PDB file of C-alpha atoms in Angstrom:
ATOM      1  CA  MET A  22     -64.658 164.493 -13.900  1.00  0.00           C
ATOM      2  CA  ASN A  23     -61.298 165.847 -12.803  1.00  0.00           C
ATOM      3  CA  PRO A  24     -61.988 168.279  -9.910  1.00  0.00           C
ATOM      4  CA  TRP A  25     -59.653 170.856 -11.445  1.00  0.00           C
ATOM      5  CA  VAL A  26     -61.571 170.774 -14.724  1.00  0.00           C
ATOM      6  CA  GLN A  27     -64.854 170.923 -12.857  1.00  0.00           C
ATOM      7  CA  PHE A  28     -63.619 173.884 -10.835  1.00  0.00           C
ATOM      8  CA  LEU A  29     -62.392 175.647 -13.976  1.00  0.00           C
ATOM      9  CA  GLU A  30     -65.708 175.151 -15.762  1.00  0.00           C
ATOM     10  CA  ILE A  31     -67.653 176.525 -12.793  1.00  0.00           C
ATOM     11  CA  PHE A  32     -65.201 179.403 -12.498  1.00  0.00           C
ATOM     12  CA  VAL A  33     -65.429 180.277 -16.187  1.00  0.00           C
ATOM     13  CA  ALA A  34     -69.224 180.076 -16.051  1.00  0.00           C
ATOM     14  CA  GLY A  35     -69.203 182.488 -13.104  1.00  0.00           C
ATOM     15  CA  VAL A  36     -66.677 184.931 -14.520  1.00  0.00           C
ATOM     16  CA  THR A  37     -67.882 185.042 -18.132  1.00  0.00           C
ATOM     17  CA  PRO A  38     -70.898 187.334 -17.472  1.00  0.00           C
ATOM     18  CA  MET A  39     -68.515 189.904 -15.985  1.00  0.00           C
ATOM     19  CA  LEU A  40     -66.326 190.091 -19.096  1.00  0.00           C
ATOM     20  CA  PRO A  41     -66.772 192.680 -21.858  1.00  0.00           C
ATOM     21  CA  PRO A  42     -69.437 191.590 -24.381  1.00  0.00           C
ATOM     22  CA  ALA A  43     -66.949 190.774 -27.142  1.00  0.00           C
ATOM     23  CA  TRP A  44     -64.952 188.514 -24.812  1.00  0.00           C
ATOM     24  CA  GLN A  45     -68.144 186.937 -23.480  1.00  0.00           C
ATOM     25  CA  THR A  46     -69.084 186.052 -27.023  1.00  0.00           C
ATOM     26  CA  LYS A  47     -65.697 184.525 -27.735  1.00  0.00           C
ATOM     27  CA  VAL A  48     -65.589 182.541 -24.504  1.00  0.00           C
ATOM     28  CA  LYS A  49     -69.162 181.275 -24.842  1.00  0.00           C
ATOM     29  CA  LEU A  50     -68.674 180.432 -28.483  1.00  0.00           C
ATOM     30  CA  ALA A  51     -65.430 178.626 -27.779  1.00  0.00           C
ATOM     31  CA  LEU A  52     -67.010 176.631 -24.933  1.00  0.00           C
ATOM     32  CA  ALA A  53     -70.161 175.802 -26.902  1.00  0.00           C
ATOM     33  CA  LEU A  54     -68.189 174.703 -29.922  1.00  0.00           C
ATOM     34  CA  LYS A  55     -65.731 172.740 -27.811  1.00  0.00           C
ATOM     35  CA  ALA A  56     -68.727 170.842 -26.477  1.00  0.00           C
ATOM     36  CA  ALA A  57     -70.082 170.485 -30.009  1.00  0.00           C
ATOM     37  CA  GLY A  58     -66.945 168.883 -31.335  1.00  0.00           C
ATOM     38  CA  GLY A  59     -64.147 171.386 -31.074  1.00  0.00           C
ATOM     39  CA  ALA A  60     -64.201 172.256 -34.752  1.00  0.00           C
ATOM     40  CA  TYR A  61     -63.698 175.960 -34.275  1.00  0.00           C
ATOM     41  CA  ALA A  62     -60.516 176.729 -32.361  1.00  0.00           C
ATOM     42  CA  PRO A  63     -57.994 174.536 -34.261  1.00  0.00           C
ATOM     43  CA  GLY A  64     -59.138 175.875 -37.621  1.00  0.00           C
ATOM     44  CA  LEU A  65     -59.068 179.445 -36.400  1.00  0.00           C
ATOM     45  CA  VAL A  66     -55.586 179.030 -34.947  1.00  0.00           C
ATOM     46  CA  ALA A  67     -54.329 177.509 -38.202  1.00  0.00           C
ATOM     47  CA  LEU A  68     -55.909 180.254 -40.300  1.00  0.00           C
ATOM     48  CA  THR A  69     -54.551 182.981 -38.012  1.00  0.00           C
ATOM     49  CA  GLU A  70     -51.039 181.535 -38.326  1.00  0.00           C
ATOM     50  CA  ARG A  71     -51.425 181.262 -42.088  1.00  0.00           C
ATOM     51  CA  MET A  72     -52.550 184.886 -42.288  1.00  0.00           C
ATOM     52  CA  ARG A  73     -49.517 185.869 -40.211  1.00  0.00           C
ATOM     53  CA  GLN A  74     -47.261 184.046 -42.647  1.00  0.00           C
ATOM     54  CA  GLU A  75     -48.971 185.768 -45.570  1.00  0.00           C
ATOM     55  CA  HIS A  76     -48.635 189.230 -44.080  1.00  0.00           C
ATOM     56  CA  GLU A  77     -45.391 189.117 -42.091  1.00  0.00           C
ATOM     57  CA  ASP A  78     -43.336 186.420 -43.838  1.00  0.00           C
ATOM     58  CA  GLY A  79     -44.554 187.120 -47.358  1.00  0.00           C
ATOM     59  CA  VAL A  80     -45.694 183.519 -47.902  1.00  0.00           C
ATOM     60  CA  ALA A  81     -48.448 184.225 -50.402  1.00  0.00           C
ATOM     61  CA  PHE A  82     -51.608 182.159 -50.561  1.00  0.00           C
ATOM     62  CA  THR A  83     -51.647 179.737 -53.458  1.00  0.00           C
ATOM     63  CA  ASP A  84     -54.473 178.962 -55.838  1.00  0.00           C
ATOM     64  CA  ASP A  85     -54.697 175.512 -54.283  1.00  0.00           C
ATOM     65  CA  GLU A  86     -55.226 177.001 -50.841  1.00  0.00           C
ATOM     66  CA  VAL A  87     -58.047 179.205 -52.109  1.00  0.00           C
ATOM     67  CA  LYS A  88     -59.573 176.202 -53.883  1.00  0.00           C
ATOM     68  CA  ALA A  89     -59.244 174.172 -50.671  1.00  0.00           C
ATOM     69  CA  PHE A  90     -61.182 176.867 -48.810  1.00  0.00           C
ATOM     70  CA  VAL A  91     -63.933 176.646 -51.434  1.00  0.00           C
ATOM     71  CA  ALA A  92     -63.958 172.842 -51.241  1.00  0.00           C
ATOM     72  CA  GLY A  93     -64.287 173.118 -47.476  1.00  0.00           C
ATOM     73  CA  ILE A  94     -67.174 175.552 -47.833  1.00  0.00           C
ATOM     74  CA  ASP A  95     -68.905 173.153 -50.231  1.00  0.00           C
ATOM     75  CA  ALA A  96     -68.375 170.214 -47.870  1.00  0.00           C
ATOM     76  CA  ASN A  97     -69.745 172.176 -44.904  1.00  0.00           C
ATOM     77  CA  SER A  98     -72.765 173.321 -46.931  1.00  0.00           C
ATOM     78  CA  ALA A  99     -73.473 169.729 -47.978  1.00  0.00           C
ATOM     79  CA  GLU A 100     -73.372 168.588 -44.350  1.00  0.00           C
ATOM     80  CA  LEU A 101     -75.659 171.442 -43.307  1.00  0.00           C
ATOM     81  CA  GLN A 102     -78.106 170.514 -46.058  1.00  0.00           C
ATOM     82  CA  ASP A 103     -78.017 166.931 -44.781  1.00  0.00           C
ATOM     83  CA  LEU A 104     -78.740 168.243 -41.286  1.00  0.00           C
ATOM     84  CA  LYS A 105     -81.654 170.301 -42.633  1.00  0.00           C
ATOM     85  CA  ALA A 106     -83.077 167.217 -44.359  1.00  0.00           C
ATOM     86  CA  ARG A 107     -82.822 165.214 -41.152  1.00  0.00           C
ATOM     87  CA  ILE A 108     -84.520 167.979 -39.153  1.00  0.00           C
ATOM     88  CA  LEU A 109     -87.358 168.378 -41.661  1.00  0.00           C
ATOM     89  CA  SER A 110     -87.893 164.618 -41.858  1.00  0.00           C
ATOM     90  CA  GLY A 111     -87.831 164.225 -38.092  1.00  0.00           C
ATOM     91  CA  ALA A 112     -84.835 161.924 -38.214  1.00  0.00           C
ATOM     92  CA  PRO A 113     -82.411 161.922 -35.265  1.00  0.00           C
TER      93      PRO A 113
ATOM     94  CA  MET B  29     -50.168 179.982   0.651  1.00  0.00           C
ATOM     95  CA  LYS B  30     -52.253 176.851   0.260  1.00  0.00           C
ATOM     96  CA  ARG B  31     -55.112 178.873  -1.215  1.00  0.00           C
ATOM     97  CA  ALA B  32     -52.744 180.649  -3.609  1.00  0.00           C
ATOM     98  CA  LYS B  33     -51.454 177.299  -4.842  1.00  0.00           C
ATOM     99  CA  PHE B  34     -55.034 176.066  -5.179  1.00  0.00           C
ATOM    100  CA  LEU B  35     -56.009 179.048  -7.338  1.00  0.00           C
ATOM    101  CA  ALA B  36     -52.809 179.420  -9.348  1.00  0.00           C
ATOM    102  CA  VAL B  37     -53.459 176.690 -11.887  1.00  0.00           C
ATOM    103  CA  PRO B  38     -57.090 177.531 -12.739  1.00  0.00           C
ATOM    104  CA  PHE B  39     -56.307 181.250 -12.917  1.00  0.00           C
ATOM    105  CA  THR B  40     -53.373 180.561 -15.209  1.00  0.00           C
ATOM    106  CA  LEU B  41     -55.442 178.269 -17.422  1.00  0.00           C
ATOM    107  CA  LEU B  42     -58.255 180.805 -17.543  1.00  0.00           C
ATOM    108  CA  ALA B  43     -55.880 183.630 -18.441  1.00  0.00           C
ATOM    109  CA  LEU B  44     -54.268 181.548 -21.173  1.00  0.00           C
ATOM    110  CA  SER B  45     -57.615 180.443 -22.603  1.00  0.00           C
ATOM    111  CA  LEU B  46     -58.982 183.995 -22.619  1.00  0.00           C
ATOM    112  CA  TYR B  47     -55.785 185.268 -24.196  1.00  0.00           C
ATOM    113  CA  ALA B  48     -56.047 182.561 -26.836  1.00  0.00           C
ATOM    114  CA  CYS B  49     -59.693 183.405 -27.531  1.00  0.00           C
ATOM    115  CA  ALA B  50     -58.855 187.092 -27.861  1.00  0.00           C
ATOM    116  CA  THR B  51     -55.878 186.549 -30.139  1.00  0.00           C
ATOM    117  CA  MET B  52     -57.283 183.926 -32.521  1.00  0.00           C
ATOM    118  CA  ASN B  53     -58.258 186.528 -35.065  1.00  0.00           C
ATOM    119  CA  PRO B  54     -56.982 186.084 -38.616  1.00  0.00           C
ATOM    120  CA  PHE B  55     -58.209 189.559 -39.543  1.00  0.00           C
ATOM    121  CA  GLN B  56     -55.533 191.158 -37.359  1.00  0.00           C
ATOM    122  CA  TYR B  57     -53.078 190.340 -40.167  1.00  0.00           C
ATOM    123  CA  ALA B  58     -55.404 191.380 -42.996  1.00  0.00           C
ATOM    124  CA  LYS B  59     -54.104 194.765 -44.156  1.00  0.00           C
ATOM    125  CA  THR B  60     -54.399 194.741 -47.941  1.00  0.00           C
ATOM    126  CA  PRO B  61     -57.640 194.060 -49.880  1.00  0.00           C
ATOM    127  CA  GLU B  62     -56.342 190.630 -50.936  1.00  0.00           C
ATOM    128  CA  GLU B  63     -55.485 189.716 -47.356  1.00  0.00           C
ATOM    129  CA  VAL B  64     -58.927 190.812 -46.179  1.00  0.00           C
ATOM    130  CA  ALA B  65     -60.468 188.634 -48.884  1.00  0.00           C
ATOM    131  CA  TYR B  66     -58.283 185.635 -47.955  1.00  0.00           C
ATOM    132  CA  ALA B  67     -59.234 186.085 -44.301  1.00  0.00           C
ATOM    133  CA  THR B  68     -62.930 186.345 -45.156  1.00  0.00           C
ATOM    134  CA  VAL B  69     -62.971 183.187 -47.281  1.00  0.00           C
ATOM    135  CA  GLY B  70     -60.811 181.211 -44.846  1.00  0.00           C
ATOM    136  CA  HIS B  71     -62.714 182.395 -41.815  1.00  0.00           C
ATOM    137  CA  TYR B  72     -66.002 181.477 -43.442  1.00  0.00           C
ATOM    138  CA  GLN B  73     -64.710 177.968 -44.090  1.00  0.00           C
ATOM    139  CA  VAL B  74     -63.780 177.650 -40.397  1.00  0.00           C
ATOM    140  CA  ASP B  75     -67.136 179.080 -39.346  1.00  0.00           C
ATOM    141  CA  GLY B  76     -68.875 176.593 -41.633  1.00  0.00           C
ATOM    142  CA  ALA B  77     -67.120 173.664 -39.971  1.00  0.00           C
ATOM    143  CA  ALA B  78     -68.149 175.090 -36.626  1.00  0.00           C
ATOM    144  CA  ALA B  79     -71.726 175.489 -37.871  1.00  0.00           C
ATOM    145  CA  VAL B  80     -71.812 171.800 -38.816  1.00  0.00           C
ATOM    146  CA  ALA B  81     -70.595 170.748 -35.372  1.00  0.00           C
ATOM    147  CA  ALA B  82     -72.873 173.178 -33.553  1.00  0.00           C
ATOM    148  CA  GLY B  83     -75.857 172.367 -35.786  1.00  0.00           C
ATOM    149  CA  ASN B  84     -75.538 168.643 -35.112  1.00  0.00           C
ATOM    150  CA  ALA B  85     -75.184 169.299 -31.376  1.00  0.00           C
ATOM    151  CA  LEU B  86     -78.202 171.618 -31.398  1.00  0.00           C
ATOM    152  CA  HIS B  87     -80.279 169.059 -33.292  1.00  0.00           C
ATOM    153  CA  ALA B  88     -79.255 166.347 -30.831  1.00  0.00           C
ATOM    154  CA  ALA B  89     -80.331 168.673 -28.021  1.00  0.00           C
ATOM    155  CA  GLY B  90     -83.707 169.320 -29.670  1.00  0.00           C
ATOM    156  CA  GLN B  91     -82.859 172.898 -30.589  1.00  0.00           C
ATOM    157  CA  ASP B  92     -83.965 172.518 -34.200  1.00  0.00           C
ATOM    158  CA  ALA B  93     -84.899 176.168 -34.715  1.00  0.00           C
ATOM    159  CA  ALA B  94     -81.366 177.279 -33.836  1.00  0.00           C
ATOM    160  CA  ALA B  95     -79.885 174.527 -36.011  1.00  0.00           C
ATOM    161  CA  LEU B  96     -82.044 175.587 -38.955  1.00  0.00           C
ATOM    162  CA  ALA B  97     -80.951 179.201 -38.431  1.00  0.00           C
ATOM    163  CA  LEU B  98     -77.365 178.058 -39.018  1.00  0.00           C
ATOM    164  CA  VAL B  99     -78.387 176.195 -42.167  1.00  0.00           C
ATOM    165  CA  GLN B 100     -80.289 179.200 -43.500  1.00  0.00           C
ATOM    166  CA  ALA B 101     -77.400 181.568 -42.796  1.00  0.00           C
ATOM    167  CA  ASP B 102     -75.092 179.239 -44.713  1.00  0.00           C
ATOM    168  CA  GLU B 103     -77.552 178.973 -47.621  1.00  0.00           C
ATOM    169  CA  VAL B 104     -77.417 182.754 -48.005  1.00  0.00           C
ATOM    170  CA  ALA B 105     -73.725 183.304 -47.307  1.00  0.00           C
ATOM    171  CA  ALA B 106     -71.951 180.391 -49.002  1.00  0.00           C
ATOM    172  CA  PRO B 107     -72.641 181.483 -52.614  1.00  0.00           C
ATOM    173  CA  VAL B 108     -71.603 185.066 -51.827  1.00  0.00           C
ATOM    174  CA  VAL B 109     -68.351 184.003 -50.172  1.00  0.00           C
ATOM    175  CA  LYS B 110     -67.626 181.588 -53.006  1.00  0.00           C
ATOM    176  CA  ALA B 111     -68.113 184.465 -55.458  1.00  0.00           C
ATOM    177  CA  LEU B 112     -65.443 186.361 -53.514  1.00  0.00           C
ATOM    178  CA  ALA B 113     -63.136 183.337 -53.756  1.00  0.00           C
ATOM    179  CA  ALA B 114     -63.726 183.213 -57.518  1.00  0.00           C
ATOM    180  CA  ALA B 115     -62.852 186.917 -57.789  1.00  0.00           C
ATOM    181  CA  LEU B 116     -59.688 186.245 -55.777  1.00  0.00           C
ATOM    182  CA  LEU B 117     -58.633 183.497 -58.181  1.00  0.00           C
ATOM    183  CA  GLU B 118     -59.316 185.823 -61.146  1.00  0.00           C
ATOM    184  CA  TYR B 119     -57.127 188.444 -59.498  1.00  0.00           C
ATOM    185  CA  ARG B 120     -54.335 185.912 -59.022  1.00  0.00           C
ATOM    186  CA  ILE B 121     -54.589 184.964 -62.706  1.00  0.00           C
ATOM    187  CA  ALA B 122     -54.404 188.647 -63.668  1.00  0.00           C
ATOM    188  CA  VAL B 123     -51.287 189.068 -61.547  1.00  0.00           C
ATOM    189  CA  ALA B 124     -49.661 185.945 -62.974  1.00  0.00           C
ATOM    190  CA  THR B 125     -50.468 186.736 -66.597  1.00  0.00           C
ATOM    191  CA  GLY B 126     -49.930 190.484 -66.494  1.00  0.00           C
ATOM    192  CA  GLY B 127     -53.629 191.181 -66.981  1.00  0.00           C
ATOM    193  CA  ASP B 128     -55.731 194.063 -65.702  1.00  0.00           C
ATOM    194  CA  THR B 129     -54.995 193.756 -61.999  1.00  0.00           C
ATOM    195  CA  THR B 130     -56.715 197.041 -61.177  1.00  0.00           C
ATOM    196  CA  ALA B 131     -60.046 195.851 -62.515  1.00  0.00           C
ATOM    197  CA  ALA B 132     -59.592 192.419 -60.937  1.00  0.00           C
ATOM    198  CA  LEU B 133     -58.784 193.943 -57.562  1.00  0.00           C
ATOM    199  CA  ALA B 134     -61.793 196.263 -57.822  1.00  0.00           C
ATOM    200  CA  LYS B 135     -63.947 193.195 -58.406  1.00  0.00           C
ATOM    201  CA  VAL B 136     -62.476 191.543 -55.294  1.00  0.00           C
ATOM    202  CA  GLN B 137     -63.252 194.631 -53.239  1.00  0.00           C
ATOM    203  CA  ALA B 138     -66.784 194.820 -54.661  1.00  0.00           C
ATOM    204  CA  LYS B 139     -67.435 191.200 -53.690  1.00  0.00           C
ATOM    205  CA  GLN B 140     -65.755 191.680 -50.300  1.00  0.00           C
ATOM    206  CA  ALA B 141     -68.442 193.982 -48.872  1.00  0.00           C
ATOM    207  CA  ALA B 142     -71.270 191.550 -49.571  1.00  0.00           C
ATOM    208  CA  ALA B 143     -69.244 188.521 -48.519  1.00  0.00           C
ATOM    209  CA  GLY B 144     -68.167 190.147 -45.268  1.00  0.00           C
ATOM    210  CA  ALA B 145     -71.769 190.954 -44.362  1.00  0.00           C
ATOM    211  CA  ALA B 146     -73.064 187.509 -45.340  1.00  0.00           C
ATOM    212  CA  ALA B 147     -70.297 185.707 -43.482  1.00  0.00           C
ATOM    213  CA  GLY B 148     -70.979 187.908 -40.467  1.00  0.00           C
ATOM    214  CA  ASN B 149     -74.558 186.644 -40.444  1.00  0.00           C
ATOM    215  CA  LEU B 150     -73.331 183.065 -40.041  1.00  0.00           C
ATOM    216  CA  SER B 151     -71.104 184.171 -37.170  1.00  0.00           C
ATOM    217  CA  LYS B 152     -74.096 185.856 -35.535  1.00  0.00           C
ATOM    218  CA  ALA B 153     -76.186 182.724 -36.043  1.00  0.00           C
ATOM    219  CA  LEU B 154     -73.411 180.690 -34.420  1.00  0.00           C
ATOM    220  CA  GLU B 155     -73.333 183.038 -31.459  1.00  0.00           C
ATOM    221  CA  GLY B 156     -77.126 182.933 -31.161  1.00  0.00           C
ATOM    222  CA  GLY B 157     -77.203 179.147 -31.394  1.00  0.00           C
ATOM    223  CA  LYS B 158     -75.429 178.484 -28.138  1.00  0.00           C
TER     224      LYS B 158
END
């Protein structure tokens, strides 16, 4: 591993417990999810920017965007149900 | 000087990453009831994707109880958040067709409270599943 990255990870691990609880949660969650596949931050950044456009630029959400959110929720739920089935069946 | 150079990059990266973590909050732009509802539905979709990634990682690490907690939180929250999304679409139809927007907006706000709480439970499960 790159020594700078290794140093940064050790540093973050050492500093995180000293942060306010809300920041600790965000840092730990971001690090855990980065390790788990990095699904969290890009989506949150995109949604935050979209909310900014909605509020500040007046670019209203469309029906299709709302439907896409629902489709995403359905897809995530289906994958979680698949995970549950694998756990209950003892599959890897 | 050498030590300052050695520390400058990691400190800068840490500051930027913490700033990014603290500012990635779609709710900071949610002022009206519709915006709060959009943020809730969108945020839940992002959380769900994160729950899938975290759940698979937890299962791979043998942490099945934590992974199942994510699944159970989603089983409870997903229908409630989807009901909020349905109310949002009804509101948009009311706006577009000149229907009763007051009643439609009241329905959105009524669904928002339950959806916000349910979605918050998935976020808590995500935080507890680390």
